[in-house]
mmCIF file of C-alpha atoms in Angstrom:
data_model
loop_
_atom_site.group_PDB
_atom_site.id
_atom_site.type_symbol
_atom_site.label_atom_id
_atom_site.label_comp_id
_atom_site.label_asym_id
_atom_site.label_seq_id
_atom_site.Cartn_x
_atom_site.Cartn_y
_atom_site.Cartn_z
ATOM 1 C CA UNK A 1 0.000 0.000 0.000
ATOM 2 C CA UNK A 2 2.874 2.321 0.834
ATOM 3 C CA UNK A 3 4.497 1.676 -2.540
ATOM 4 C CA UNK A 4 1.257 2.546 -4.349
ATOM 5 C CA UNK A 5 0.843 5.749 -2.337
ATOM 6 C CA UNK A 6 4.392 6.866 -3.106
ATOM 7 C CA UNK A 7 3.818 6.378 -6.815
ATOM 8 C CA UNK A 8 0.774 8.666 -6.666
ATOM 9 C CA UNK A 9 2.578 11.532 -4.936
ATOM 10 C CA UNK A 10 3.370 14.454 -7.257
ATOM 11 C CA UNK A 11 7.132 15.184 -7.290
ATOM 12 C CA UNK A 12 8.430 18.355 -5.673
ATOM 13 C CA UNK A 13 9.344 21.184 -8.071
ATOM 14 C CA UNK A 14 13.048 20.432 -7.611
ATOM 15 C CA UNK A 15 12.473 16.745 -8.350
ATOM 16 C CA UNK A 16 10.436 17.702 -11.415
ATOM 17 C CA UNK A 17 13.293 19.825 -12.701
ATOM 18 C CA UNK A 18 15.715 16.914 -12.294
ATOM 19 C CA UNK A 19 13.259 14.507 -13.950
ATOM 20 C CA UNK A 20 12.713 16.903 -16.857
ATOM 21 C CA UNK A 21 16.452 17.281 -17.393
ATOM 22 C CA UNK A 22 16.815 13.493 -17.397
ATOM 23 C CA UNK A 23 13.963 13.163 -19.899
ATOM 24 C CA UNK A 24 15.494 15.798 -22.174
ATOM 25 C CA UNK A 25 18.860 14.033 -22.032
ATOM 26 C CA UNK A 26 17.212 10.738 -22.958
ATOM 27 C CA UNK A 27 15.512 12.376 -25.950
ATOM 28 C CA UNK A 28 18.713 13.976 -27.198
ATOM 29 C CA UNK A 29 20.767 10.781 -26.944
ATOM 30 C CA UNK A 30 18.434 8.401 -28.768
ATOM 31 C CA UNK A 31 19.794 6.749 -31.917
ATOM 32 C CA UNK A 32 19.463 9.204 -34.808
ATOM 33 C CA UNK A 33 16.991 7.158 -36.841
ATOM 34 C CA UNK A 34 14.738 6.512 -33.847
ATOM 35 C CA UNK A 35 14.874 10.228 -33.063
ATOM 36 C CA UNK A 36 13.856 11.034 -36.642
ATOM 37 C CA UNK A 37 10.952 8.566 -36.615
ATOM 38 C CA UNK A 38 9.604 10.013 -33.367
ATOM 39 C CA UNK A 39 9.900 13.533 -34.768
ATOM 40 C CA UNK A 40 7.731 12.531 -37.739
ATOM 41 C CA UNK A 41 4.860 11.670 -35.419
ATOM 42 C CA UNK A 42 5.558 14.791 -33.354
ATOM 43 C CA UNK A 43 4.719 16.904 -36.414
ATOM 44 C CA UNK A 44 1.876 14.641 -37.527
ATOM 45 C CA UNK A 45 0.144 14.650 -34.134
ATOM 46 C CA UNK A 46 0.251 18.448 -33.834
ATOM 47 C CA UNK A 47 -1.198 18.535 -37.369
ATOM 48 C CA UNK A 48 -4.068 16.332 -36.189
ATOM 49 C CA UNK A 49 -4.686 18.781 -33.363
ATOM 50 C CA UNK A 50 -4.816 21.650 -35.859
ATOM 51 C CA UNK A 51 -7.252 19.694 -38.035
ATOM 52 C CA UNK A 52 -9.507 19.398 -34.991
ATOM 53 C CA UNK A 53 -9.097 23.139 -34.376
ATOM 54 C CA UNK A 54 -10.099 24.029 -37.947
ATOM 55 C CA UNK A 55 -13.090 21.708 -37.795
ATOM 56 C CA UNK A 56 -14.284 23.371 -34.569
ATOM 57 C CA UNK A 57 -14.131 26.854 -36.114
ATOM 58 C CA UNK A 58 -16.301 26.247 -39.196
ATOM 59 C CA UNK A 59 -19.198 28.657 -39.405
ATOM 60 C CA UNK A 60 -18.384 30.400 -36.134
ATOM 61 C CA UNK A 61 -19.012 34.109 -36.212
ATOM 62 C CA UNK A 62 -21.727 36.558 -35.266
ATOM 63 C CA UNK A 63 -23.763 36.062 -33.168
ATOM 64 C CA UNK A 64 -21.461 33.412 -31.598
ATOM 65 C CA UNK A 65 -19.111 35.108 -29.083
ATOM 66 C CA UNK A 66 -15.494 35.312 -30.246
ATOM 67 C CA UNK A 67 -13.935 34.410 -26.891
ATOM 68 C CA UNK A 68 -15.722 31.076 -26.371
ATOM 69 C CA UNK A 69 -15.061 30.152 -30.019
ATOM 70 C CA UNK A 70 -11.330 30.676 -29.529
ATOM 71 C CA UNK A 71 -11.296 28.771 -26.247
ATOM 72 C CA UNK A 72 -13.133 25.883 -27.916
ATOM 73 C CA UNK A 73 -10.481 25.827 -30.635
ATOM 74 C CA UNK A 74 -7.715 25.801 -28.047
ATOM 75 C CA UNK A 75 -9.223 22.951 -26.063
ATOM 76 C CA UNK A 76 -9.628 20.688 -29.092
ATOM 77 C CA UNK A 77 -6.160 21.592 -30.404
ATOM 78 C CA UNK A 78 -4.655 20.277 -27.162
ATOM 79 C CA UNK A 79 -5.373 16.750 -28.419
ATOM 80 C CA UNK A 80 -2.239 17.118 -30.548
ATOM 81 C CA UNK A 81 0.089 17.617 -27.569
ATOM 82 C CA UNK A 82 -1.704 14.868 -25.648
ATOM 83 C CA UNK A 83 -0.799 12.446 -28.437
ATOM 84 C CA UNK A 84 2.796 13.697 -28.476
ATOM 85 C CA UNK A 85 3.306 13.353 -24.714
ATOM 86 C CA UNK A 86 1.617 9.981 -24.238
ATOM 87 C CA UNK A 87 3.313 8.442 -27.301
ATOM 88 C CA UNK A 88 6.769 9.799 -26.447
ATOM 89 C CA UNK A 89 7.059 11.544 -29.812
ATOM 90 C CA UNK A 90 9.631 14.277 -30.400
ATOM 91 C CA UNK A 91 8.267 17.810 -30.735
ATOM 92 C CA UNK A 92 10.762 20.587 -31.473
ATOM 93 C CA UNK A 93 9.093 23.126 -29.221
ATOM 94 C CA UNK A 94 9.442 20.816 -26.216
ATOM 95 C CA UNK A 95 12.889 19.742 -27.377
ATOM 96 C CA UNK A 96 14.146 23.301 -26.803
ATOM 97 C CA UNK A 97 14.374 22.321 -23.117
ATOM 98 C CA UNK A 98 17.376 20.098 -23.911
ATOM 99 C CA UNK A 99 19.302 23.231 -22.964
ATOM 100 C CA UNK A 100 19.027 21.882 -19.388
ATOM 101 C CA UNK A 101 21.403 18.899 -19.773
ATOM 102 C CA UNK A 102 23.572 21.111 -21.996
ATOM 103 C CA UNK A 103 24.011 23.606 -19.153
ATOM 104 C CA UNK A 104 24.769 20.737 -16.777
ATOM 105 C CA UNK A 105 27.478 19.545 -19.196
ATOM 106 C CA UNK A 106 25.768 16.183 -19.560
ATOM 107 C CA UNK A 107 25.145 16.822 -23.262
ATOM 108 C CA UNK A 108 27.623 18.006 -25.877
ATOM 109 C CA UNK A 109 26.889 20.992 -28.094
ATOM 110 C CA UNK A 110 27.127 18.952 -31.307
ATOM 111 C CA UNK A 111 24.606 16.361 -30.161
ATOM 112 C CA UNK A 112 22.371 19.125 -28.781
ATOM 113 C CA UNK A 113 22.257 21.043 -32.062
ATOM 114 C CA UNK A 114 21.976 17.841 -34.111
ATOM 115 C CA UNK A 115 18.911 16.824 -32.133
ATOM 116 C CA UNK A 116 17.314 20.202 -32.774
ATOM 117 C CA UNK A 117 17.914 19.883 -36.523
ATOM 118 C CA UNK A 118 16.542 16.324 -36.694
ATOM 119 C CA UNK A 119 13.503 17.330 -34.648
ATOM 120 C CA UNK A 120 12.754 20.350 -36.854
ATOM 121 C CA UNK A 121 13.154 18.433 -40.107
ATOM 122 C CA UNK A 122 11.124 15.464 -38.920
ATOM 123 C CA UNK A 123 8.344 17.655 -37.545
ATOM 124 C CA UNK A 124 8.134 19.528 -40.839
ATOM 125 C CA UNK A 125 7.950 16.344 -42.923
ATOM 126 C CA UNK A 126 5.325 14.806 -40.648
ATOM 127 C CA UNK A 127 3.216 17.966 -40.738
ATOM 128 C CA UNK A 128 3.368 18.338 -44.533
ATOM 129 C CA UNK A 129 2.496 14.678 -45.110
ATOM 130 C CA UNK A 130 -0.670 15.139 -43.054
ATOM 131 C CA UNK A 131 -1.479 18.338 -44.998
ATOM 132 C CA UNK A 132 -1.167 16.411 -48.278
ATOM 133 C CA UNK A 133 -3.403 13.629 -46.987
ATOM 134 C CA UNK A 134 -6.029 16.197 -45.979
ATOM 135 C CA UNK A 135 -5.874 17.812 -49.431
ATOM 136 C CA UNK A 136 -6.169 14.460 -51.232
ATOM 137 C CA UNK A 137 -9.059 13.489 -48.966
ATOM 138 C CA UNK A 138 -11.003 16.522 -50.206
ATOM 139 C CA UNK A 139 -11.474 17.838 -46.670
ATOM 140 C CA UNK A 140 -11.008 21.538 -47.616
ATOM 141 C CA UNK A 141 -14.224 21.374 -49.674
ATOM 142 C CA UNK A 142 -16.254 19.886 -46.833
ATOM 143 C CA UNK A 143 -19.239 21.758 -45.419
ATOM 144 C CA UNK A 144 -19.593 23.848 -48.578
ATOM 145 C CA UNK A 145 -15.899 24.864 -48.453
ATOM 146 C CA UNK A 146 -16.168 26.187 -44.891
ATOM 147 C CA UNK A 147 -13.271 24.004 -43.728
ATOM 148 C CA UNK A 148 -10.882 25.316 -46.353
ATOM 149 C CA UNK A 149 -11.977 28.897 -45.740
ATOM 150 C CA UNK A 150 -10.929 28.645 -42.087
ATOM 151 C CA UNK A 151 -7.496 27.395 -43.214
ATOM 152 C CA UNK A 152 -7.069 30.189 -45.765
ATOM 153 C CA UNK A 153 -8.066 32.937 -43.338
ATOM 154 C CA UNK A 154 -5.808 31.563 -40.586
ATOM 155 C CA UNK A 155 -2.872 31.199 -42.971
ATOM 156 C CA UNK A 156 -3.311 34.705 -44.368
ATOM 157 C CA UNK A 157 -3.339 36.128 -40.851
ATOM 158 C CA UNK A 158 -0.122 34.338 -39.971
ATOM 159 C CA UNK A 159 1.924 35.279 -43.054
ATOM 160 C CA UNK A 160 0.964 38.958 -42.748
ATOM 161 C CA UNK A 161 2.246 39.349 -39.186
ATOM 162 C CA UNK A 162 5.239 41.621 -38.709
ATOM 163 C CA UNK A 163 8.485 39.915 -37.694
ATOM 164 C CA UNK A 164 8.260 41.531 -34.262
ATOM 165 C CA UNK A 165 4.710 40.360 -33.626
ATOM 166 C CA UNK A 166 5.468 36.837 -34.878
ATOM 167 C CA UNK A 167 8.599 36.614 -32.695
ATOM 168 C CA UNK A 168 6.962 37.750 -29.468
ATOM 169 C CA UNK A 169 3.793 35.727 -30.071
ATOM 170 C CA UNK A 170 6.085 32.719 -30.521
ATOM 171 C CA UNK A 171 7.873 33.351 -27.219
ATOM 172 C CA UNK A 172 4.516 33.318 -25.459
ATOM 173 C CA UNK A 173 3.380 30.190 -27.301
ATOM 174 C CA UNK A 174 6.329 28.031 -26.313
ATOM 175 C CA UNK A 175 6.379 29.443 -22.812
ATOM 176 C CA UNK A 176 2.898 27.919 -22.465
ATOM 177 C CA UNK A 177 3.698 24.700 -24.375
ATOM 178 C CA UNK A 178 6.807 23.886 -22.328
ATOM 179 C CA UNK A 179 4.931 24.592 -19.104
ATOM 180 C CA UNK A 180 2.256 22.161 -20.323
ATOM 181 C CA UNK A 181 4.927 19.513 -20.958
ATOM 182 C CA UNK A 182 6.497 20.270 -17.572
ATOM 183 C CA UNK A 183 3.200 19.792 -15.760
ATOM 184 C CA UNK A 184 2.360 16.683 -17.785
ATOM 185 C CA UNK A 185 5.630 15.137 -16.596
ATOM 186 C CA UNK A 186 4.336 15.410 -13.027
ATOM 187 C CA UNK A 187 1.263 13.316 -13.883
ATOM 188 C CA UNK A 188 1.030 9.866 -12.359
ATOM 189 C CA UNK A 189 -1.581 8.651 -14.859
ATOM 190 C CA UNK A 190 -2.714 9.321 -18.421
ATOM 191 C CA UNK A 191 -5.668 11.303 -17.085
ATOM 192 C CA UNK A 192 -3.304 13.503 -15.055
ATOM 193 C CA UNK A 193 -1.177 14.241 -18.092
ATOM 194 C CA UNK A 194 -4.185 15.091 -20.259
ATOM 195 C CA UNK A 195 -5.616 17.446 -17.642
ATOM 196 C CA UNK A 196 -2.249 19.179 -17.233
ATOM 197 C CA UNK A 197 -1.966 19.791 -20.971
ATOM 198 C CA UNK A 198 -5.409 21.260 -21.697
ATOM 199 C CA UNK A 199 -5.139 24.554 -19.804
ATOM 200 C CA UNK A 200 -1.818 25.959 -21.120
ATOM 201 C CA UNK A 201 -2.521 24.800 -24.671
ATOM 202 C CA UNK A 202 -6.024 26.270 -24.731
ATOM 203 C CA UNK A 203 -4.495 29.489 -23.370
ATOM 204 C CA UNK A 204 -1.915 29.825 -26.146
ATOM 205 C CA UNK A 205 -4.234 28.877 -29.014
ATOM 206 C CA UNK A 206 -7.137 31.033 -27.838
ATOM 207 C CA UNK A 207 -4.777 33.983 -27.416
ATOM 208 C CA UNK A 208 -3.422 33.703 -30.956
ATOM 209 C CA UNK A 209 0.165 32.858 -30.019
ATOM 210 C CA UNK A 210 2.444 31.348 -32.674
ATOM 211 C CA UNK A 211 3.669 27.734 -32.577
ATOM 212 C CA UNK A 212 6.240 26.747 -35.196
ATOM 213 C CA UNK A 213 5.251 23.089 -35.576
ATOM 214 C CA UNK A 214 1.542 23.904 -35.744
ATOM 215 C CA UNK A 215 2.409 26.418 -38.458
ATOM 216 C CA UNK A 216 4.390 23.738 -40.311
ATOM 217 C CA UNK A 217 0.994 22.166 -40.919
ATOM 218 C CA UNK A 218 -1.295 25.174 -41.224
ATOM 219 C CA UNK A 219 0.801 27.300 -43.577
ATOM 220 C CA UNK A 220 1.559 24.549 -46.136
ATOM 221 C CA UNK A 221 -2.100 23.514 -45.807
ATOM 222 C CA UNK A 222 -3.191 27.042 -46.703
ATOM 223 C CA UNK A 223 -0.794 27.150 -49.643
ATOM 224 C CA UNK A 224 -2.032 23.765 -50.879
ATOM 225 C CA UNK A 225 -5.673 24.837 -50.644
ATOM 226 C CA UNK A 226 -4.930 28.086 -52.431
ATOM 227 C CA UNK A 227 -3.070 26.434 -55.300
ATOM 228 C CA UNK A 228 -4.540 22.950 -55.632
ATOM 229 C CA UNK A 229 -8.134 23.025 -54.408
ATOM 230 C CA UNK A 230 -10.530 22.216 -57.292
ATOM 231 C CA UNK A 231 -12.682 24.863 -58.956
ATOM 232 C CA UNK A 232 -15.667 23.490 -57.063
ATOM 233 C CA UNK A 233 -14.001 24.595 -53.819
ATOM 234 C CA UNK A 234 -13.964 28.230 -54.963
ATOM 235 C CA UNK A 235 -17.611 27.921 -55.912
ATOM 236 C CA UNK A 236 -18.598 26.651 -52.457
ATOM 237 C CA UNK A 237 -21.254 28.485 -50.524
ATOM 238 C CA UNK A 238 -18.918 29.504 -47.705
ATOM 239 C CA UNK A 239 -16.449 31.044 -50.166
ATOM 240 C CA UNK A 240 -19.041 32.946 -52.172
ATOM 241 C CA UNK A 241 -20.808 34.129 -49.027
ATOM 242 C CA UNK A 242 -17.524 35.462 -47.629
ATOM 243 C CA UNK A 243 -16.904 37.318 -50.887
ATOM 244 C CA UNK A 244 -13.323 36.090 -51.260
ATOM 245 C CA UNK A 245 -11.465 34.866 -54.324
ATOM 246 C CA UNK A 246 -8.102 33.313 -55.104
ATOM 247 C CA UNK A 247 -6.596 36.801 -55.352
ATOM 248 C CA UNK A 248 -7.660 37.555 -51.760
ATOM 249 C CA UNK A 249 -4.988 35.120 -50.614
ATOM 250 C CA UNK A 250 -2.186 36.210 -52.935
ATOM 251 C CA UNK A 251 0.074 36.860 -49.935
ATOM 252 C CA UNK A 252 0.221 33.126 -49.175
ATOM 253 C CA UNK A 253 3.481 32.205 -50.895
ATOM 254 C CA UNK A 254 6.371 29.865 -49.990
ATOM 255 C CA UNK A 255 8.579 32.890 -49.331
ATOM 256 C CA UNK A 256 6.068 34.453 -46.959
ATOM 257 C CA UNK A 257 5.562 31.135 -45.174
ATOM 258 C CA UNK A 258 9.285 30.682 -44.513
ATOM 259 C CA UNK A 259 10.626 34.214 -44.095
ATOM 260 C CA UNK A 260 7.618 36.076 -42.696
ATOM 261 C CA UNK A 261 6.459 33.388 -40.276
ATOM 262 C CA UNK A 262 8.444 30.202 -39.737
ATOM 263 C CA UNK A 263 11.831 31.837 -39.160
ATOM 264 C CA UNK A 264 10.729 34.423 -36.571
ATOM 265 C CA UNK A 265 8.381 31.905 -34.959
ATOM 266 C CA UNK A 266 11.067 29.237 -34.619
ATOM 267 C CA UNK A 267 13.401 31.819 -33.069
ATOM 268 C CA UNK A 268 10.693 33.007 -30.683
ATOM 269 C CA UNK A 269 9.792 29.442 -29.729
ATOM 270 C CA UNK A 270 13.446 28.803 -28.877
ATOM 271 C CA UNK A 271 13.473 31.779 -26.509
ATOM 272 C CA UNK A 272 10.138 30.831 -24.957
ATOM 273 C CA UNK A 273 11.063 27.198 -24.335
ATOM 274 C CA UNK A 274 14.839 27.183 -23.871
ATOM 275 C CA UNK A 275 15.202 30.433 -21.915
ATOM 276 C CA UNK A 276 11.863 31.121 -20.219
ATOM 277 C CA UNK A 277 11.409 27.516 -19.049
ATOM 278 C CA UNK A 278 14.580 25.437 -19.498
ATOM 279 C CA UNK A 279 17.242 27.937 -18.390
ATOM 280 C CA UNK A 280 14.942 29.507 -15.798
ATOM 281 C CA UNK A 281 14.141 26.297 -13.916
ATOM 282 C CA UNK A 282 17.705 25.030 -14.350
ATOM 283 C CA UNK A 283 18.874 28.169 -12.530
ATOM 284 C CA UNK A 284 16.155 27.788 -9.877
ATOM 285 C CA UNK A 285 16.646 24.111 -9.056
ATOM 286 C CA UNK A 286 19.373 22.238 -10.948
ATOM 287 C CA UNK A 287 22.245 24.692 -10.539
ATOM 288 C CA UNK A 288 21.796 25.080 -6.747
ATOM 289 C CA UNK A 289 21.520 21.297 -6.318
ATOM 290 C CA UNK A 290 24.667 20.690 -8.364
ATOM 291 C CA UNK A 291 26.512 23.395 -6.425
ATOM 292 C CA UNK A 292 25.455 21.892 -3.083
ATOM 293 C CA UNK A 293 26.475 18.407 -4.222
ATOM 294 C CA UNK A 294 29.892 19.692 -5.320
ATOM 295 C CA UNK A 295 30.458 21.500 -2.029
ATOM 296 C CA UNK A 296 29.359 18.602 0.178
ATOM 297 C CA UNK A 297 32.543 16.455 -0.159
ATOM 298 C CA UNK A 298 34.694 19.495 0.544
ATOM 299 C CA UNK A 299 32.695 20.268 3.672
ATOM 300 C CA UNK A 300 32.956 16.656 4.874
ATOM 301 C CA UNK A 301 36.712 16.613 4.243
ATOM 302 C CA UNK A 302 37.133 19.901 6.114
ATOM 303 C CA UNK A 303 35.182 18.531 9.090
ATOM 304 C CA UNK A 304 37.277 15.333 9.191
ATOM 305 C CA UNK A 305 40.475 17.363 9.047
ATOM 306 C CA UNK A 306 39.429 19.359 12.149
ATOM 307 C CA UNK A 307 37.729 16.819 14.492
ATOM 308 C CA UNK A 308 37.124 19.298 17.272
ATOM 309 C CA UNK A 309 35.313 21.726 15.044
#
């Protein structure tokens, strides 16, 4: 009974920091091919969450309140991170916390950067594959083209952000995402982990913050809809009612996707996850613990050298 009770106790914050560093080290030292495979599903699962988000937003508008609509979208999007956490997939935004074992000198800089590159590339491929599957499935034309219209409007909004706005929105996004991962790590059951994830993820999505891996799905999806949706899509009731045409979305280009969104968002996500969460909690808990552990032998030796002390 005692063993069961101990397993249900939530770790202290200091223990959580140590456990998170250990988990980040384990991720960064996996065999390269295994790391790549897990990063594919990291991108694919976040894409599934974004599909759920888009589906939840179809037809929402006046008189439906904006706030509850955004919160609804955030809650359903959190399914993506739930899948990532429970499956052990590799998501770049969470991977930014590998700065913790790097600071502790348990991880070399080459391996650290290599993991980031593999994670980014794998996430992108996984996200784009899901976007292609959605296009080929004809989903953008569903509900009289309402589904595709949500994608186009969201994509247009993202690629027309200024670099400054995209960067700072990305800091906030990964601040929330890494805190969600951090709290999920404290869960003693699947239900605990799911509950821990919902709040921070709903917060960042509802607030319009920018997540690089989510955008690796949404932005290519918008570009695919714009360029490859059939003529019947543009004749859908939702499109005609909105009064938009192909030219309305002329700003959705590969250049805009990469240079006006993904680059500043990736950089902002790195700051939000690596600095605001990883470095911060390393300084709060790991560094003091390592310092105390290093000083302990010296203190013991000093005491033994002066018995009367």
